Coordinates of C-alpha atoms in Angstrom, one line a residue:
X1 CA 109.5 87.5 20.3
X2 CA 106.8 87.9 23.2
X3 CA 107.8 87.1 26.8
X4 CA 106.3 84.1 27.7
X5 CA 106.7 81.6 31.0
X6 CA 108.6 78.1 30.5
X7 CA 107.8 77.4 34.2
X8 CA 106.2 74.1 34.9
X9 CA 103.0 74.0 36.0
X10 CA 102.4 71.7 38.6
X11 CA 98.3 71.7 38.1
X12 CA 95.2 72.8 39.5
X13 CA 92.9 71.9 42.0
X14 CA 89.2 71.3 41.0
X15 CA 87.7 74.2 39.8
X16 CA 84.8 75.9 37.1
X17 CA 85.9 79.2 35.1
X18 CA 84.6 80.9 32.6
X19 CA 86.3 83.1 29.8
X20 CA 84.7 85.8 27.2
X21 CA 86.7 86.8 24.8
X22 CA 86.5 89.7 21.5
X23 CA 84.4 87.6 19.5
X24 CA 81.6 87.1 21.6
X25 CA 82.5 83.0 23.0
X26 CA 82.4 81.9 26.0
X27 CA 84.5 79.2 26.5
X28 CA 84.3 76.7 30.2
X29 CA 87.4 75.4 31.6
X30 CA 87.2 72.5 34.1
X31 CA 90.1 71.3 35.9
X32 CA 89.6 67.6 37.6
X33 CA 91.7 65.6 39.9
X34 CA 93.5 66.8 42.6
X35 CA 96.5 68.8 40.2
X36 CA 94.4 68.7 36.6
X37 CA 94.8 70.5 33.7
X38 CA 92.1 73.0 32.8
X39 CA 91.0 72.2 29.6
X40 CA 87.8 73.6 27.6
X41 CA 84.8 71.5 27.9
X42 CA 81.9 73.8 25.9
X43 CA 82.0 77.2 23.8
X44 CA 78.8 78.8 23.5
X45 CA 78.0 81.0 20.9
X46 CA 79.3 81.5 17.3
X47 CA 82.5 84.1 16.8
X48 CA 81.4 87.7 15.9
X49 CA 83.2 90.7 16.2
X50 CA 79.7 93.2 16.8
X51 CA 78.7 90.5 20.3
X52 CA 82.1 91.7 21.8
X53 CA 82.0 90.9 25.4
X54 CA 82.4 94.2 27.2
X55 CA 81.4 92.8 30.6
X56 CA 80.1 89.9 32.5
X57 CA 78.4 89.0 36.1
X58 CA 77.7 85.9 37.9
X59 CA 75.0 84.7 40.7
X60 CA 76.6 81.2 41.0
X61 CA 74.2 80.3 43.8
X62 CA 73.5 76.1 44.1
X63 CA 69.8 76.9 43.0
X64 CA 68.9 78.3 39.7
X65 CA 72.1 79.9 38.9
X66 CA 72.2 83.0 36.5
X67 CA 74.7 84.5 34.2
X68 CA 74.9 88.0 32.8
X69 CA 76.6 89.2 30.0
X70 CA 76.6 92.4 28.4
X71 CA 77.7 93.1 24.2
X72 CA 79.3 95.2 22.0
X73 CA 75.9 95.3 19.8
X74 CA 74.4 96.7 23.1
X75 CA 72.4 93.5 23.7
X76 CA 72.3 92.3 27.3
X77 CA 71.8 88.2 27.9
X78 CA 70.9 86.7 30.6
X79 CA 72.1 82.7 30.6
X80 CA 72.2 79.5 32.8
X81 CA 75.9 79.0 33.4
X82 CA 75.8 75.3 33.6
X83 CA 74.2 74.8 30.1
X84 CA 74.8 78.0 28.8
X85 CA 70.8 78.3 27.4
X86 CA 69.8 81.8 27.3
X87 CA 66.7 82.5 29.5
X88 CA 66.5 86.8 28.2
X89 CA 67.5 89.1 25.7
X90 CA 67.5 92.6 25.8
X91 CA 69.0 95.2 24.2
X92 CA 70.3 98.7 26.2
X93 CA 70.0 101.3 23.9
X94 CA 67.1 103.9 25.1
X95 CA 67.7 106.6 23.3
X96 CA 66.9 106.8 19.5
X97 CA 69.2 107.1 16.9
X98 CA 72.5 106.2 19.4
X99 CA 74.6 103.8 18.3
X100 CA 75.5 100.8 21.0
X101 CA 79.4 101.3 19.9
X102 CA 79.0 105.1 21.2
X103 CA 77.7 104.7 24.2
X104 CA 78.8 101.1 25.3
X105 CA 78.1 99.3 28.7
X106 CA 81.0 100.1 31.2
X107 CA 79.5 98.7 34.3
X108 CA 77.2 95.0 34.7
X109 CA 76.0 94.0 38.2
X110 CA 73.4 90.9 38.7
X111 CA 72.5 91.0 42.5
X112 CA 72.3 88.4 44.5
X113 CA 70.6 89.3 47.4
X114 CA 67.7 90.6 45.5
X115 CA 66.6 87.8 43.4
X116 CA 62.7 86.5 44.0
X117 CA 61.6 83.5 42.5
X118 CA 61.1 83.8 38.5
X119 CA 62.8 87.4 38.5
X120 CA 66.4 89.1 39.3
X121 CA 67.7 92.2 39.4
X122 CA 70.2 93.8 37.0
X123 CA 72.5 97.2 37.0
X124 CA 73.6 98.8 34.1
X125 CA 76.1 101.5 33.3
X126 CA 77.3 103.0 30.2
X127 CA 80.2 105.2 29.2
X128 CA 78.0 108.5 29.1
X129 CA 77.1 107.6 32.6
X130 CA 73.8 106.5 31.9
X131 CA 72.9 104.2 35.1
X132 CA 69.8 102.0 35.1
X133 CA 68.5 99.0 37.4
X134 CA 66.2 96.9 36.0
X135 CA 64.1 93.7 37.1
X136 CA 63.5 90.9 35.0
X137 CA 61.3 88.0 34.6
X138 CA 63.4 84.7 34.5
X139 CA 60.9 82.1 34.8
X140 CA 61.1 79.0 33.0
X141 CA 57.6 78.9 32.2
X142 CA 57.6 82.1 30.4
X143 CA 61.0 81.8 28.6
X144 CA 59.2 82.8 25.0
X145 CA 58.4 86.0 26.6
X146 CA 60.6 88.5 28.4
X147 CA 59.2 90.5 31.4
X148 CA 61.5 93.5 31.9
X149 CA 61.0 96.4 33.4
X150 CA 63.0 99.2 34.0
X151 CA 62.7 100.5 37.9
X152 CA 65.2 103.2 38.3
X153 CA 67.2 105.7 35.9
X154 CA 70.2 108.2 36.6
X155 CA 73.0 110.0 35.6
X156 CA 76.2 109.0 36.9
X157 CA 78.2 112.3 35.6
X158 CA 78.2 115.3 33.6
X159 CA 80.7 115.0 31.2
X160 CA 83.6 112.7 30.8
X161 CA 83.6 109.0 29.9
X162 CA 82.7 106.3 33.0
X163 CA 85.5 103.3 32.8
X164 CA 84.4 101.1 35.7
X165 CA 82.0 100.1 38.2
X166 CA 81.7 98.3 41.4
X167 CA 78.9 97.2 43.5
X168 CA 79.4 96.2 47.3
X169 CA 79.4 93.2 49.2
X170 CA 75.9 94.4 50.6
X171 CA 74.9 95.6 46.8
X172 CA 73.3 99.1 48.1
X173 CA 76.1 101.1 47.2
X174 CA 78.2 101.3 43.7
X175 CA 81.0 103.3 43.2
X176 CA 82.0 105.2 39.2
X177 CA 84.6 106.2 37.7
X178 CA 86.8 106.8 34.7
X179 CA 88.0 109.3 32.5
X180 CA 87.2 112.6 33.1
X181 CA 85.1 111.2 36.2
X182 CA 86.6 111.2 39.9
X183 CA 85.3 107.9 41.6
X184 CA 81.7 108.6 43.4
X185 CA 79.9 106.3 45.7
X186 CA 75.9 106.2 45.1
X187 CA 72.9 105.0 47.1
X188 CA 71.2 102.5 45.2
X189 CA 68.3 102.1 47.1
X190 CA 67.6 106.3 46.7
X191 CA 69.4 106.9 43.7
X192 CA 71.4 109.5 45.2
X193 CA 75.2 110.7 45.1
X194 CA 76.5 110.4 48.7
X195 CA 79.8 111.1 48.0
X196 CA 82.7 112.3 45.5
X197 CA 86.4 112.3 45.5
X198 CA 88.7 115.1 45.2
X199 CA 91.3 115.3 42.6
X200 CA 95.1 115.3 44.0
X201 CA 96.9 118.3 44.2
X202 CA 99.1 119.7 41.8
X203 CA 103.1 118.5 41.6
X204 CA 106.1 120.8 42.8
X205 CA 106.3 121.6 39.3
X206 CA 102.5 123.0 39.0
X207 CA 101.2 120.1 36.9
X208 CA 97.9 118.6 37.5
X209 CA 97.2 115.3 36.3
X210 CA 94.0 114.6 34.6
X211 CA 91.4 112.2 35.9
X212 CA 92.0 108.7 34.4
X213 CA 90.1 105.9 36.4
X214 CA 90.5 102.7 34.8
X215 CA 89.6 99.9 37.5
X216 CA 88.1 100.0 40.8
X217 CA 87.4 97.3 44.0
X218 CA 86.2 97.4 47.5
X219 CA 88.2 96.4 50.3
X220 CA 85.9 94.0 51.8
X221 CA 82.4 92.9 51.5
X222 CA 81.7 94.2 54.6
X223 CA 82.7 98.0 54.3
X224 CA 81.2 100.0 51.8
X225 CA 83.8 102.5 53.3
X226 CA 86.7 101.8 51.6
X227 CA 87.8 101.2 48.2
X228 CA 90.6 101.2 45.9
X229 CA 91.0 102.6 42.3
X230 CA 93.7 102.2 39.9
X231 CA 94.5 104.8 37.3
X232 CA 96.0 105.5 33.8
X233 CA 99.2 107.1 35.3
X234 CA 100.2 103.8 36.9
X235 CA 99.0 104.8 40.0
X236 CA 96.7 103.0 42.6
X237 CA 95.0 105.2 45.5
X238 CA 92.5 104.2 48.4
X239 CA 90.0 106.0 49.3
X240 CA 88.3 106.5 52.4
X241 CA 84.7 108.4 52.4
X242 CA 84.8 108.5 56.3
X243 CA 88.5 110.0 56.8
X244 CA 88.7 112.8 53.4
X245 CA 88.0 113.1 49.7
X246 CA 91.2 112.9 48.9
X247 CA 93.1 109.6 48.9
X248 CA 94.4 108.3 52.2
X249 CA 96.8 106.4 50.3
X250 CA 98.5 106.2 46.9
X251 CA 101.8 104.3 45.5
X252 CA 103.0 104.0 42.0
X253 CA 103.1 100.4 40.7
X254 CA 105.5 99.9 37.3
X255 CA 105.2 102.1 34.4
X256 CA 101.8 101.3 32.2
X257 CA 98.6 101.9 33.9
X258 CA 96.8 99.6 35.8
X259 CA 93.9 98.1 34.1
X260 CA 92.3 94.7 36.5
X261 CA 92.2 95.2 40.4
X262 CA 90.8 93.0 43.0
X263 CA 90.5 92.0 46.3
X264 CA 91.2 89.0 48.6
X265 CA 88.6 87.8 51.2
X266 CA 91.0 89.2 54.2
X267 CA 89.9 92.9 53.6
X268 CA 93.1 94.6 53.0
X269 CA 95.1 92.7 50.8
X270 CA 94.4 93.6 46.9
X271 CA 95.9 92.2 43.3
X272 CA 96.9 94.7 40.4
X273 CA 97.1 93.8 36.7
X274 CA 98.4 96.2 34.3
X275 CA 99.2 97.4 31.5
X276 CA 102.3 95.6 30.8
X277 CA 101.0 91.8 32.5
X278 CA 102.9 92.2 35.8
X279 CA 101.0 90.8 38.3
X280 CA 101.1 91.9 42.4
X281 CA 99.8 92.3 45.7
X282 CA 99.9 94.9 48.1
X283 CA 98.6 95.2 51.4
X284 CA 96.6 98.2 51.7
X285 CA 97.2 99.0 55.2
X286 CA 100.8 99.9 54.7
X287 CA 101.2 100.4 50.9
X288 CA 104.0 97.7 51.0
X289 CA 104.4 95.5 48.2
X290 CA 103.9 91.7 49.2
X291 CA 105.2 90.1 46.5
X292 CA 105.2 89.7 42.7
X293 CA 103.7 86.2 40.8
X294 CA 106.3 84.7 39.3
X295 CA 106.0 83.7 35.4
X296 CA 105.2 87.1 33.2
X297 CA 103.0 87.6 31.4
X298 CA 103.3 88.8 27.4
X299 CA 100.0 90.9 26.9
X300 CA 98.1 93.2 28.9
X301 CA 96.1 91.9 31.6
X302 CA 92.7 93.1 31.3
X303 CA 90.6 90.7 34.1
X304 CA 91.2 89.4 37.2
X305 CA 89.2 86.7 39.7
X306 CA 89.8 85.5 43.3
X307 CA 88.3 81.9 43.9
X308 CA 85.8 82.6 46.7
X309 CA 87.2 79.4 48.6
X310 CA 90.2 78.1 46.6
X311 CA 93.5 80.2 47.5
X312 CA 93.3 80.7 43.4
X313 CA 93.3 83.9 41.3
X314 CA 93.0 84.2 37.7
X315 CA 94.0 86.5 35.0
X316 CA 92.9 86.7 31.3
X317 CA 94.0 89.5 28.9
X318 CA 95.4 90.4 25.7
X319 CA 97.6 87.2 25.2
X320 CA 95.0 84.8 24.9
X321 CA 95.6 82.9 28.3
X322 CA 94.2 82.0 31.1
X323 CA 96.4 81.6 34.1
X324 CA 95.9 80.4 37.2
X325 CA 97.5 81.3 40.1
X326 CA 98.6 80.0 43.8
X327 CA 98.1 83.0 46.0
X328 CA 100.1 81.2 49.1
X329 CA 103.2 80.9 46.9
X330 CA 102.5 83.3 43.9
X331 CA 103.8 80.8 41.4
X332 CA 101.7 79.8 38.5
X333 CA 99.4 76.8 38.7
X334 CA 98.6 76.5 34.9
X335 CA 97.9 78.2 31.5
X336 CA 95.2 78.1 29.0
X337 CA 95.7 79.1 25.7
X338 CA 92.0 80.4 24.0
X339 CA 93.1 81.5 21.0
X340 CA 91.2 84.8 21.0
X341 CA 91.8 88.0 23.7
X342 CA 90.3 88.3 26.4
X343 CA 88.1 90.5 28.9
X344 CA 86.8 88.5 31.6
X345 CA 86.9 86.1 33.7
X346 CA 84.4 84.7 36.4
X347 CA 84.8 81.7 38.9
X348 CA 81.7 78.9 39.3
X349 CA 82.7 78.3 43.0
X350 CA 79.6 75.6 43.4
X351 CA 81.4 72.9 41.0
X352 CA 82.6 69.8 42.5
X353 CA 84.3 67.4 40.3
X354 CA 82.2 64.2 40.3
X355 CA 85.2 61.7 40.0
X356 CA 86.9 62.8 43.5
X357 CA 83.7 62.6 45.3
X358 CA 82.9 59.0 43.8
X359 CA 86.7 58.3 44.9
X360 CA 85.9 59.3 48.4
X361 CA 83.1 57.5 48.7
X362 CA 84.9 54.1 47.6
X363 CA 87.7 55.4 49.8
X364 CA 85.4 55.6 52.7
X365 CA 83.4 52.1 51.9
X366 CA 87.0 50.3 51.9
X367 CA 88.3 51.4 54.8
X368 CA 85.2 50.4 56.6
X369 CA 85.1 47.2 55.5
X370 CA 88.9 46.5 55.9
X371 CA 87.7 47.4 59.9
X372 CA 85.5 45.2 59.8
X373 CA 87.3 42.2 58.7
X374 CA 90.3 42.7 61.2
X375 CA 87.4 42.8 63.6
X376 CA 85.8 39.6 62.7
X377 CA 89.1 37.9 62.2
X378 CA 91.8 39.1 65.1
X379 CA 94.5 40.9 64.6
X380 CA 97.0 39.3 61.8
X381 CA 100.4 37.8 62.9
X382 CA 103.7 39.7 62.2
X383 CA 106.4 38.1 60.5
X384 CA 109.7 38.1 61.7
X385 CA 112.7 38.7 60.3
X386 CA 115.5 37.7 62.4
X387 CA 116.9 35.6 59.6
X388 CA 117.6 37.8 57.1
X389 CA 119.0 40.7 59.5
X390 CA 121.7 37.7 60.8
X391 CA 122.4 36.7 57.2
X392 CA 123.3 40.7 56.5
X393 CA 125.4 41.1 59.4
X394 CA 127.0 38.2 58.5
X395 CA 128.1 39.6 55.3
X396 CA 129.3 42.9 56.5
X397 CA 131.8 40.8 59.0
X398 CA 132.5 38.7 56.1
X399 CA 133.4 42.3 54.0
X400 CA 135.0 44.0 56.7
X401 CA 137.5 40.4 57.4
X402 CA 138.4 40.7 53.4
X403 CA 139.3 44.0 53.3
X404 CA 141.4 43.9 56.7
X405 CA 143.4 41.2 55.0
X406 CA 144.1 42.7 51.4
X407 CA 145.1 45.8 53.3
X408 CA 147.2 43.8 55.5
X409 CA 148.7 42.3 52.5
X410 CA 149.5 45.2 50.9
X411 CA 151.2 46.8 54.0
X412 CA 153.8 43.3 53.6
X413 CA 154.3 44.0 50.0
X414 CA 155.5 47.4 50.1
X415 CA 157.9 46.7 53.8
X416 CA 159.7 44.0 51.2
X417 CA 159.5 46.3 48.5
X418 CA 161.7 49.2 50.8
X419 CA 163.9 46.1 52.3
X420 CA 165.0 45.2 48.8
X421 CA 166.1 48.8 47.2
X422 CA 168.1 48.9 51.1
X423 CA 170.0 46.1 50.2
X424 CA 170.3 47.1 46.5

């Protein structure tokens, strides 16, 4: 039998996410009300096991919001995430006769910061290492025909197979890794490799471990700096490109390898998923284990999402749920069963459930007028009620005299009682 929860979920606050799963849907859960129940509103797309989602990257901006999602079938789309219409297509395969299945998109960034009107920015990263940026035409106007144009090309590494990818809160630098590859932070705007991690010494025993990245995060949006990485070996390590190569700090976490990290908006606390669905967060400064969120999980965890303003994290994996999290207490909030597994997750952190703002607004108009009218008219008179508090202490004497008296006569009943059996 799988290990599942039988916690009760006490509910969510308002919130957008959305879900990709193995056969290519993307499903949108809305929670509404103050403690909803997520519950999937649209699925987009029809199930096919070639349109795998391998990896997916939001620019939930309030404006002309964008969506990128990258496929097995090595097709790249780029989608409104409030109506789910697809605004490009494009497919990444640049060299001829490669299949998309052998050389499959690791790494998708959409940047933010970039964007122009009517175009966007997108990085790409495959498993041979094969990094590209690209800028493409978005505009409306033109949606029958795709302007895309490839600006910068490189190669990430040598040999090996690259795992995972992250860009920085700035989106200049990106850091690689994976098997066979130690982590390396690049330059973006040059193209250039400004740094590369050392591999950890061997053990007392004289046993090197091999280089197995699976997941990676940065600290804060702030430092490009600092980063942390987990590996195969169940091991997490943070990196510091300013202090050494080698990691500045490094724990163990379970027994199955850590496959979803990311970070919290304070800058040195993290979440790690793994392997085996046990969830935690560490605090990076110290190493030290914060606490574990309760309800396990029964399938590996594969993605992982803080809200940007709701204390909420989700996790989506190999079980086919979506659970939602209370970072404050670690409990869970609620779970989502999508029927197919998963591999990402992404927050909208721009939705705001119409029905509590409309309640607010009524709320508001009420209590104004009910300040106006005690204005207009005075204040109200109290009543008083001396009455009934007399009529209750009335009854208590009237209680307390009964049960003096049946006590009393209960004393006189047993004193005749002994009197008898003396004279007996």
């Amino acid at each position: 039998m799988p290990r599942t929860t039988t916690l009760e979920c006490p509910g969510c606050p308002p919130l957008r996410a959305l879900t990709f799963d193995s056969l290519g849907l993307i499903k949108v859960i809305e929670s509404r009300g103050e403690r909803g129940i997520p519950q999937v509103v649209e699925r987009w797309g029809d199930p096919d096991s070639s349109k795998c989602v391998l990896a997916a990257s939001i620019d939930d901006r309030k404006k002309d919001p964008l969506l990128a999602v990258a496929r097995k079938n090595g097709e790249v789309e780029v989608l409104n995430p409030l109506n789910g219409d697809i605004r490009v297509v494009f497919s990444n395969v640049v060299e001829d006769g490669v299949q998309p299945e052998d050389d499959a998109i690791a790494g998708l960034h959409l940047f933010k910061r970039k964007r122009s009107t009517g175009s966007c920015a997108l990085l790409t990263c495959t498993t041979k290492g094969n990094a590209s940026m690209r800028s493409i035409g978005v505009d409306k106007s033109m949606a029958d025909v795709a302007n895309i144009s490839v600006t910068k090309t490189w190669k990430v590494c040598g040999s090996g197979n690259v795992l995972c990818s992250k860009v920085d809160g700035s989106e200049n630098y990106a850091v690689f890794g994976g098997k066979g590859v130690e982590v390396n932070l690049w330059d973006l705007e040059s193209s250039t490799k400004i740094w590369t991690a050392k591999p950890p010494p061997k053990n007392s025993l004289g046993i090197f471990t091999p280089t197995w990245f699976t997941c990676t995060t940065f600290l804060s949006n702030d430092d490009h700096r600092k980063f942390a990485a987990g590996t195969n070996i169940h091991q997490v390590r943070l990196y510091d490109i300013s202090a050494q190569r080698r990691p500045v700090l490094s724990f163990d976490f379970r027994e199955t390898a850590i496959k979803a990290v990311t970070e919290d908006q304070d800058g040195h606390t993290i979440y790690i998923g793994n392997g085996s669905g046990d969830l935690a967060s560490f605090d990076m400064r110290t190493g030290q284990l914060l606490g574990c969120f309760i309800g396990k999980c029964s399938g590996s965890i594969r993605s992982m999402a803080r809200h940007p303003e709701l204390p909420v994290i989700a996790s989506c994996g190999l079980d086919s749920y979506l659970r939602l999290w209370d970072i404050k207490t670690r409990q869970l909030l609620s779970a989502v069963f999508l029927k197919q597994h998963l591999a990402n997750v992404v927050f909208d952190s721009n939705f705001v459930d119409k029905e509590i703002a409309a309640t607010t607004q009524n709320v508001d108009g009420i209590q104004t007028t009910e300040i106006q009218t005690e204005v207009e008219i005075g204040t109200l008179p109290v009543k008083r009620k001396k009455a009934s508090k007399e009529k209750r202490e009335k009854k208590k004497k009237n209680e307390e005299h009964e049960d003096s008296t049946v006590t009393k006569s209960k004393k006189k009943g047993r004193k005749h009682k002994r009197e008898n059996c003396d004279d007996a």
